[in-house]
Short mmCIF file of C-alpha atoms and ligand atoms in Angstrom, two decimals:
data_model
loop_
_atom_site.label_atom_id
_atom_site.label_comp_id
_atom_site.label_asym_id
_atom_site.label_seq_id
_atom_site.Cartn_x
_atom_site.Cartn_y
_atom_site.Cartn_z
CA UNK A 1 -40.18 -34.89 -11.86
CA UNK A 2 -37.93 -34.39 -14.62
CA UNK A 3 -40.24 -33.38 -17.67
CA UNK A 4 -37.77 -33.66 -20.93
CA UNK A 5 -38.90 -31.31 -23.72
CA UNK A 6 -38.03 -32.93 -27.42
CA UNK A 7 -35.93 -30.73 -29.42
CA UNK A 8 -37.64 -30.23 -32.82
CA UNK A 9 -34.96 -31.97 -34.47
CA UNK A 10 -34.98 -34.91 -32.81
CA UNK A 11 -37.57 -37.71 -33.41
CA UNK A 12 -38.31 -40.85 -31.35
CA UNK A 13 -36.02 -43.68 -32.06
CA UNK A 14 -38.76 -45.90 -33.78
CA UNK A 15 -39.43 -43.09 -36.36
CA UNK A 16 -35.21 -43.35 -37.11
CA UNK A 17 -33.99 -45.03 -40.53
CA UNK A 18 -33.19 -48.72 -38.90
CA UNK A 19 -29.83 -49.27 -39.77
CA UNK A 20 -30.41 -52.54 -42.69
CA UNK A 21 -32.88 -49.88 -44.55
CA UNK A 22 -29.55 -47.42 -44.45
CA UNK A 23 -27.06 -50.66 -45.29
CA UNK A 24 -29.68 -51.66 -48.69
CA UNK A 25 -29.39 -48.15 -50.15
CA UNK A 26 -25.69 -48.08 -49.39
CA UNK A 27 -25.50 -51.53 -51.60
CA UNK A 28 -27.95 -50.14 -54.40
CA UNK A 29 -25.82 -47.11 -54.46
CA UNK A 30 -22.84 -49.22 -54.82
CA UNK A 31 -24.42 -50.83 -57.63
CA UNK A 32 -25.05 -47.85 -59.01
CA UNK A 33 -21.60 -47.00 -58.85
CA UNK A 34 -20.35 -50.46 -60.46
CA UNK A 35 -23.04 -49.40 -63.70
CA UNK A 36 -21.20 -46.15 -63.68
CA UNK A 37 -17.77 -47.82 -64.31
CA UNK A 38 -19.35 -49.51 -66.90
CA UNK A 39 -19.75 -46.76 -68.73
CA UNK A 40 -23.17 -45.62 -67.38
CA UNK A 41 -23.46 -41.50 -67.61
CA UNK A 42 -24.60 -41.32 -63.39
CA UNK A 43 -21.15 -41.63 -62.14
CA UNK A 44 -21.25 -40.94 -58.38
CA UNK A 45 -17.90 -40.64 -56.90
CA UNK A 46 -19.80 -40.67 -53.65
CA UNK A 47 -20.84 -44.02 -53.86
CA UNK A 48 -17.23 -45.40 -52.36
CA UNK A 49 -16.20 -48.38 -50.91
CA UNK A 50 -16.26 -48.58 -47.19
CA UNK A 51 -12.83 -49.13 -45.97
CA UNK A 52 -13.28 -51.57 -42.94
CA UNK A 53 -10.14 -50.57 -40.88
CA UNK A 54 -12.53 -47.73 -39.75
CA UNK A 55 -15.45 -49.21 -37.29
CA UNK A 56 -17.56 -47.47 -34.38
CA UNK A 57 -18.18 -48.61 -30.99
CA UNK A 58 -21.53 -46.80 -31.45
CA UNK A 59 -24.32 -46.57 -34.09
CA UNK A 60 -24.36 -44.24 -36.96
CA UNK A 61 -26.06 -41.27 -36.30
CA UNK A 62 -29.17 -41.07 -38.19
CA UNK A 63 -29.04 -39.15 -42.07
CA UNK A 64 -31.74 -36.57 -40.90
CA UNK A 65 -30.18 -35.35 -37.61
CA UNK A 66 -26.56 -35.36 -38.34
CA UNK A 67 -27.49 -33.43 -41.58
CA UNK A 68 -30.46 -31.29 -39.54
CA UNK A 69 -27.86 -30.14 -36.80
CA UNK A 70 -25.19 -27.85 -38.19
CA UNK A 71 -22.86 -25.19 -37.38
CA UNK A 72 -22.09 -23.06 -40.51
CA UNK A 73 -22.01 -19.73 -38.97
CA UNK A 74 -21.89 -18.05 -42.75
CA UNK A 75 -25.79 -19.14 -42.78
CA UNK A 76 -26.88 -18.72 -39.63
CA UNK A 77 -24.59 -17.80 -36.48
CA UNK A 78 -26.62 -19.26 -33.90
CA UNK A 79 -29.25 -21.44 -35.04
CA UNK A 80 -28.16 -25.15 -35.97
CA UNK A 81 -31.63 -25.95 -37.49
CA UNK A 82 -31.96 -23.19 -39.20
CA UNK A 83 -29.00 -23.52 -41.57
CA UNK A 84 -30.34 -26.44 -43.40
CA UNK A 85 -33.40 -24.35 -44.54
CA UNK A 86 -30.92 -21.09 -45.67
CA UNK A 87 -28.30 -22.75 -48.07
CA UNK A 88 -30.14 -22.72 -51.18
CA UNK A 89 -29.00 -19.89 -52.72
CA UNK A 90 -25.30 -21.14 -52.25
CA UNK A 91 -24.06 -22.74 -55.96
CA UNK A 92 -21.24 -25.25 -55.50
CA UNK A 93 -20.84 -26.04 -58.87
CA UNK A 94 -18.08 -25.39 -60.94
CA UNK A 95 -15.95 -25.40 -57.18
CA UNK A 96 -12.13 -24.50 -58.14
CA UNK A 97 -9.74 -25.15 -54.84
CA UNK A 98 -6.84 -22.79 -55.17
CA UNK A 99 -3.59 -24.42 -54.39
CA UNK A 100 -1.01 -21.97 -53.40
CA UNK A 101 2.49 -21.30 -50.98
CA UNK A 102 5.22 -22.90 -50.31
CA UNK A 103 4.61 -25.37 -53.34
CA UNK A 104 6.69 -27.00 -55.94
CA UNK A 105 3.17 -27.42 -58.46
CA UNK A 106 0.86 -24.73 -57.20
CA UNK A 107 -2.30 -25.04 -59.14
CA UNK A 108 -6.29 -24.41 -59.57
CA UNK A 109 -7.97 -27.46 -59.35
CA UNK A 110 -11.46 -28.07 -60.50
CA UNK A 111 -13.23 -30.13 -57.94
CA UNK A 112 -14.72 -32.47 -60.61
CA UNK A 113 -11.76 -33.27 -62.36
CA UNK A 114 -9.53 -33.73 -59.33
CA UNK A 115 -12.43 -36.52 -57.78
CA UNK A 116 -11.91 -38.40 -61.37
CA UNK A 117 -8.06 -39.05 -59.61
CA UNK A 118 -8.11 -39.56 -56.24
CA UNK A 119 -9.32 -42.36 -54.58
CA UNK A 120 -12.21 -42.31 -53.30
CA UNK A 121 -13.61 -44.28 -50.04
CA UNK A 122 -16.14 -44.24 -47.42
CA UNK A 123 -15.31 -44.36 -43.52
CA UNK A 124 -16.88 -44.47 -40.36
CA UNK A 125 -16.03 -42.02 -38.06
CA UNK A 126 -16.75 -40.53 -35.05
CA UNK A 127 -17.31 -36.50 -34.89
CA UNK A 128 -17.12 -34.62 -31.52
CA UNK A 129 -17.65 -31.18 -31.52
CA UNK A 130 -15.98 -28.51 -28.52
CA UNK A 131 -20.14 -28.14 -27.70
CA UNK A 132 -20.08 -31.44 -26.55
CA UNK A 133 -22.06 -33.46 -29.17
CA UNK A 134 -21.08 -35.83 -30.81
CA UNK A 135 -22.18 -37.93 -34.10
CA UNK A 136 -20.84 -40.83 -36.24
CA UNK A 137 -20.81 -40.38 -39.56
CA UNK A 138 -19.94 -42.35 -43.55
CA UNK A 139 -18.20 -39.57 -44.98
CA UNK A 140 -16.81 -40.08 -48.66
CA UNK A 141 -13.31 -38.73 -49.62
CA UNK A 142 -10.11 -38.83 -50.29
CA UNK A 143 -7.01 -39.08 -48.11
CA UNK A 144 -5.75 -35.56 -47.55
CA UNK A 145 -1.91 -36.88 -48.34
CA UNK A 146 -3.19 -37.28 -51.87
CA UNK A 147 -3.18 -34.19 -52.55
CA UNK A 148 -0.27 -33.08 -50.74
CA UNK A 149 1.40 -35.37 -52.87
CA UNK A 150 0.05 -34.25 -55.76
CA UNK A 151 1.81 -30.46 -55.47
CA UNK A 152 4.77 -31.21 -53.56
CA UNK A 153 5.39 -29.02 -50.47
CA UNK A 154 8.83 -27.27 -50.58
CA UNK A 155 10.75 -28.36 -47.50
CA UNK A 156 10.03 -25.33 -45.85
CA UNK A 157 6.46 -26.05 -45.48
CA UNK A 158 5.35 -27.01 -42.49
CA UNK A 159 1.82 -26.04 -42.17
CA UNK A 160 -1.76 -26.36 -44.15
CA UNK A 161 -3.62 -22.72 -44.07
CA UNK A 162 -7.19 -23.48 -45.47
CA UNK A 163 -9.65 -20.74 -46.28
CA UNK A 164 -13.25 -21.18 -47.07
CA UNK A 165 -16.18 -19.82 -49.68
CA UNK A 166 -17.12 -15.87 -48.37
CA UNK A 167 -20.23 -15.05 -50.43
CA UNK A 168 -22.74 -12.83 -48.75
CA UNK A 169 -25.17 -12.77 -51.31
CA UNK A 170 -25.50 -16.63 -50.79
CA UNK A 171 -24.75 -16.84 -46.96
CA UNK A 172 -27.22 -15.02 -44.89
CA UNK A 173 -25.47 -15.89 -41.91
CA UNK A 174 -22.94 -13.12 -42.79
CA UNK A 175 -24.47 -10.16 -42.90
CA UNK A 176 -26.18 -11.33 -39.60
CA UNK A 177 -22.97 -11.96 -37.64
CA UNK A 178 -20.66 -8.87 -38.95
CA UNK A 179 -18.25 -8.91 -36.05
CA UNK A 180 -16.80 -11.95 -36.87
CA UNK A 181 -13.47 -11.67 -39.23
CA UNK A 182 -14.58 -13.62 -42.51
CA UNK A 183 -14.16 -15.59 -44.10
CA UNK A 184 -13.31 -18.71 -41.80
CA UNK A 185 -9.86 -19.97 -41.73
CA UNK A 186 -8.24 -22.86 -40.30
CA UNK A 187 -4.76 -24.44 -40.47
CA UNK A 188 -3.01 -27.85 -39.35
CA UNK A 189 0.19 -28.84 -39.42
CA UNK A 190 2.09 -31.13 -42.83
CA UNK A 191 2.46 -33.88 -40.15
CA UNK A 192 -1.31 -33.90 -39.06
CA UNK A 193 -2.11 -32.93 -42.83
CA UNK A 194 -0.38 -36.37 -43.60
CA UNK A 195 -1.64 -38.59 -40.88
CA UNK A 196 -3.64 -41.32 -42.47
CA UNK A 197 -7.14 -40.27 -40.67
CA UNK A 198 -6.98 -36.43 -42.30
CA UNK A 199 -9.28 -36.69 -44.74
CA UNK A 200 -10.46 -34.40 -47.71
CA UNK A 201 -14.79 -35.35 -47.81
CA UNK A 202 -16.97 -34.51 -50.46
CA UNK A 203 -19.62 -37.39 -49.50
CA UNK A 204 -21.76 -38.41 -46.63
CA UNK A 205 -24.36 -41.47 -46.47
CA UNK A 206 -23.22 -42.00 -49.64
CA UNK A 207 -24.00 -39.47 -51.49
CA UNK A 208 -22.34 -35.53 -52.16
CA UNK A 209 -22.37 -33.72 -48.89
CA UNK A 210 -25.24 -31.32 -48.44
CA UNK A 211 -24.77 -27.46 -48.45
CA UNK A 212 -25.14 -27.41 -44.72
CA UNK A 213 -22.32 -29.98 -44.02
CA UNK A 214 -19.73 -28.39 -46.46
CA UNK A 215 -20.50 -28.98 -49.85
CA UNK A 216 -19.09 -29.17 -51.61
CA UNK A 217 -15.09 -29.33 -50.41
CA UNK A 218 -14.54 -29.92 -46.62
CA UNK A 219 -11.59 -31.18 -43.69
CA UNK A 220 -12.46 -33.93 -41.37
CA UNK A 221 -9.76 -34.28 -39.13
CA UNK A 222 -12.01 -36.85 -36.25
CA UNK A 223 -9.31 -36.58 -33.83
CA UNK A 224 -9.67 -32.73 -33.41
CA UNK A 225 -12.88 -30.71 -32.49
CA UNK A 226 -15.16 -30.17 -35.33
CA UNK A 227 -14.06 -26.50 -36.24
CA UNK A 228 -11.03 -27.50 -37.24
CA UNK A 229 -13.12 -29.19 -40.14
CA UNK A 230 -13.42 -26.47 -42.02
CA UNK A 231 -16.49 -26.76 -44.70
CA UNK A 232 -16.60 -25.62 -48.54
CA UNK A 233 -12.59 -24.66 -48.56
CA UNK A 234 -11.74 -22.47 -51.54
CA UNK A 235 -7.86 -21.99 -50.95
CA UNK A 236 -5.22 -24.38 -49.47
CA UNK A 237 -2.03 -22.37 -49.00
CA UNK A 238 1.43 -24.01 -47.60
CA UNK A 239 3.66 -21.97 -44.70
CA UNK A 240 6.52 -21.86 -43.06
CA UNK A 241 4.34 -20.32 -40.03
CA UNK A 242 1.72 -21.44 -37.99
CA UNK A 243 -1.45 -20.19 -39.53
CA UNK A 244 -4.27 -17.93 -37.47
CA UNK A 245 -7.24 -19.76 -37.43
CA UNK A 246 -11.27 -18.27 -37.05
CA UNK A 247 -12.07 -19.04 -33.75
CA UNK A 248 -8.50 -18.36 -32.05
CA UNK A 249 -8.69 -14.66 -33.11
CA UNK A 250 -12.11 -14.26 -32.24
CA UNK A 251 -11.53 -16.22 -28.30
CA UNK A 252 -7.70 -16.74 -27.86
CA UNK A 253 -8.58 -18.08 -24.58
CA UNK A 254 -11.35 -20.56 -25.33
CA UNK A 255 -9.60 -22.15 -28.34
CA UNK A 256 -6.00 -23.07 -29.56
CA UNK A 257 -4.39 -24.51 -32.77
CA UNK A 258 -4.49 -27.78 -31.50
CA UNK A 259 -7.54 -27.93 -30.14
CA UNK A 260 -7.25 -32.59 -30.00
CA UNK A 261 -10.38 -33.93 -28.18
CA UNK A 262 -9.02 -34.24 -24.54
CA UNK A 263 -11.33 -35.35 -21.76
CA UNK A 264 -9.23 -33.86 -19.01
CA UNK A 265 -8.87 -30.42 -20.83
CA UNK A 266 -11.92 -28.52 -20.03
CA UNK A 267 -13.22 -25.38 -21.61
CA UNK A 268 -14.11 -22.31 -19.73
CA UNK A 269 -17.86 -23.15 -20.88
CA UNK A 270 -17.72 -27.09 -21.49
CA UNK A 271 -16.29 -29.33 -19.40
CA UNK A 272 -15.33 -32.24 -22.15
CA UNK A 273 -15.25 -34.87 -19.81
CA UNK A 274 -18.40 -36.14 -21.74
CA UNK A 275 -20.26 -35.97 -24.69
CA UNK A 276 -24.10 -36.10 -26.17
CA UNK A 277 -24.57 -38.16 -28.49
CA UNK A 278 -26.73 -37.06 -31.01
CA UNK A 279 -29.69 -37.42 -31.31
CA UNK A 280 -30.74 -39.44 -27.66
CA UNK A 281 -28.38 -36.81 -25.77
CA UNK A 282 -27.13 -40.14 -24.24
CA UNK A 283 -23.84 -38.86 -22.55
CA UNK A 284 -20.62 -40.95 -22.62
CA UNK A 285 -17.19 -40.58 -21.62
CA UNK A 286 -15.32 -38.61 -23.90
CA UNK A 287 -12.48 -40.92 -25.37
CA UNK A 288 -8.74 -39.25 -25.72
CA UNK A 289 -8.38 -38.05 -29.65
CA UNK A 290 -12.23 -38.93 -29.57
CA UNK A 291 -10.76 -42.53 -29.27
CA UNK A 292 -8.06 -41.93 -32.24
CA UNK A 293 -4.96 -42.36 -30.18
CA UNK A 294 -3.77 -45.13 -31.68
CA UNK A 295 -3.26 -43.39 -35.13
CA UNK A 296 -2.10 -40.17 -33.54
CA UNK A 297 -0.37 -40.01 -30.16
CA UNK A 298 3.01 -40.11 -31.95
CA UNK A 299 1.89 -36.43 -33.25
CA UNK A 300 1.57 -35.09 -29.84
CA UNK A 301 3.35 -34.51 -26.30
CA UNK A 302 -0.70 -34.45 -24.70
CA UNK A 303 -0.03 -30.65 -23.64
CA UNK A 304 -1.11 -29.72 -27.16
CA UNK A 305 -3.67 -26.63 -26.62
N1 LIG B 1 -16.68 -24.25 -41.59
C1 LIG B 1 -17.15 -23.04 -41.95
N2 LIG B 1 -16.80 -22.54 -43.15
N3 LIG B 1 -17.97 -22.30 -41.16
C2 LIG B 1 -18.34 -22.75 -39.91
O1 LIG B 1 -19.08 -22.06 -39.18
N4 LIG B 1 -18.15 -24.54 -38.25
C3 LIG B 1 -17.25 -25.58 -37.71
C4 LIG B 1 -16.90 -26.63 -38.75
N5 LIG B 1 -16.57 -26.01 -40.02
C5 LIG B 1 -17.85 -24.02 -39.47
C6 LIG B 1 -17.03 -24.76 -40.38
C7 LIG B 1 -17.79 -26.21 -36.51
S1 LIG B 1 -17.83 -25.25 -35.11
C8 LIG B 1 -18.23 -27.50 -36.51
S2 LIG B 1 -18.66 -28.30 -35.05
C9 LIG B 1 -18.35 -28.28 -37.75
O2 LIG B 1 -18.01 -27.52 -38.90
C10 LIG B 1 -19.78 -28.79 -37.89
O3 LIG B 1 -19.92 -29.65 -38.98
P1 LIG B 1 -21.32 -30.33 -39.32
O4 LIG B 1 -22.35 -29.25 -39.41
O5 LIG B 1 -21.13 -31.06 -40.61
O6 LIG B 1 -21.64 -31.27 -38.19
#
């Protein structure tokens, strides 16, 4: 008999937020938003508009498990429950994004001032991580080519180098994990930087993203593996090279620049012909570009690694 033993983060599906309960926050949120354009001091930038070009073929994961399940190595290297319960120390506000390289208006941007410009939105979106989970999640954000635009890449740029927040005193997942070369880096390239799905996300379920998702400055690239969504970015710098990225250095052979959800591409430890979907561990097929091809095959020869 097969005896399945809950994990302590997940919770039987009648205990979940039904979806309408989640929909009539989402509109008294956006209400809240339409007071704050009215002049009301409680702007929330993270109360968006849903853009509907973005839908699921699946449910939204639930707020409390896609928010309870994290990987943030800098607070806790191994346990994904755990790192909810160790960000408290971490202060995300003032957050200044350093904008520097191959740049025609490098610049220090403070994060509040820059969400009073760009335009913000909310959009569905599947997230499959190399692990083989997988959740759906509203993030708020902007589009990343926003900001491109906004400091004009010399033509010799060709790729995005992001670097993210390395404070030990507030992350005790560093101290813990000292082997690993910190703080974590990532990179993409200007044409996947531009693609219309790369998005800069300072929101989720409406409201900012928590400390354990990558408050409060983070990628989501949903065509890609989640760690090459890097979380609570401090520096953006343009290059004429491709960038070295965290995990690459640390396991060359387990993960490449690309690193575009591909069913038929297995890792040495996860075959990624399926995924779990969080939190039922219901598996389905994994879809190519996590079901993104349409916006992205033009990027790609499929050999990507
Ligand atoms: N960013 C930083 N700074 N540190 C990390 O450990 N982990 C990555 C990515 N971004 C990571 C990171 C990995 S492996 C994944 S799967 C996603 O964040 C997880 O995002 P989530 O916790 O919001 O689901």
């Amino acid at each position: 008999m097969l005896i399945r033993i809950r994990k302590g983060w997940e919770i039987p599906e009648r205990e979940a937020t039904p979806e309408h309960v989640y929909l009539n926050r989402r509109q008294l949120l956006r209400a809240a938003g339409l007071l704050a354009a009215s002049g009301s001091l409680f702007a929330d930038p993270h109360a968006a508009k849903r853009n509907p070009e973005f839908t699921l073929d699946r449910p939204i994961t639930p707020e409390w498990a896609a928010t309870g399940y994290n990987n943030f190595y800098e607070f806790h290297p191994t346990d994904k429950q755990a790192v909810k319960d160790l960000v408290g120390k971490f202060k995300i506000s003032p957050w200044k994004i350093e904008v520097k390289g191959l740049v025609n208006k490098p610049q220090t941007l403070d994060l509040d001032d820059l969400l009073k410009t760009m335009p913000m939105e909310e959009r569905l979106y599947r997230f499959r991580c190399v692990e083989a989970w997988s959740m759906a999640v509203p993030w708020t954000g902007f589009p990343m080519s926003e900001l491109i635009k906004k400091v004009q890449p010399k033509e010799e740029a060709k790729y995005l180098r992001f670097v993210t927040a390395l404070r030990p005193e507030e992350m005790p997942g560093v101290k813990m994990a000292p082997w690993y070369k910190w703080p974590y880096y990532e990179g993409l390239t200007i044409a996947e930087a531009m693609n219309p799905l790369a998005m800069f996300v300072t929101g989720m379920y409406g409201k900012q993203v928590p400390k354990q998702n990558g408050a409060p400055f983070r990628v989501i690239v949903p065509w890609k593996y989640g760690y090459k969504s890097p979380k609570s970015i401090v520096t953006i710098e343009f290059a004429s090279k491709q960038p070295k990225t965290f995990w690459n250095d640390s396991q060359p052979r387990e993960y490449g620049f690309y690193s575009n959800v591909n069913p038929s591409q297995p890792h040495p430890r996860w075959s990624q012909a399926h995924e779990k979907v969080i939190p039922t561990m219901q598996l389905r097929p994994t879809l190519m570009y996590n079901g993104y091809e349409k916006w992205v095959t033009d990027l790609y020869n499929g050999d990507e690694y």
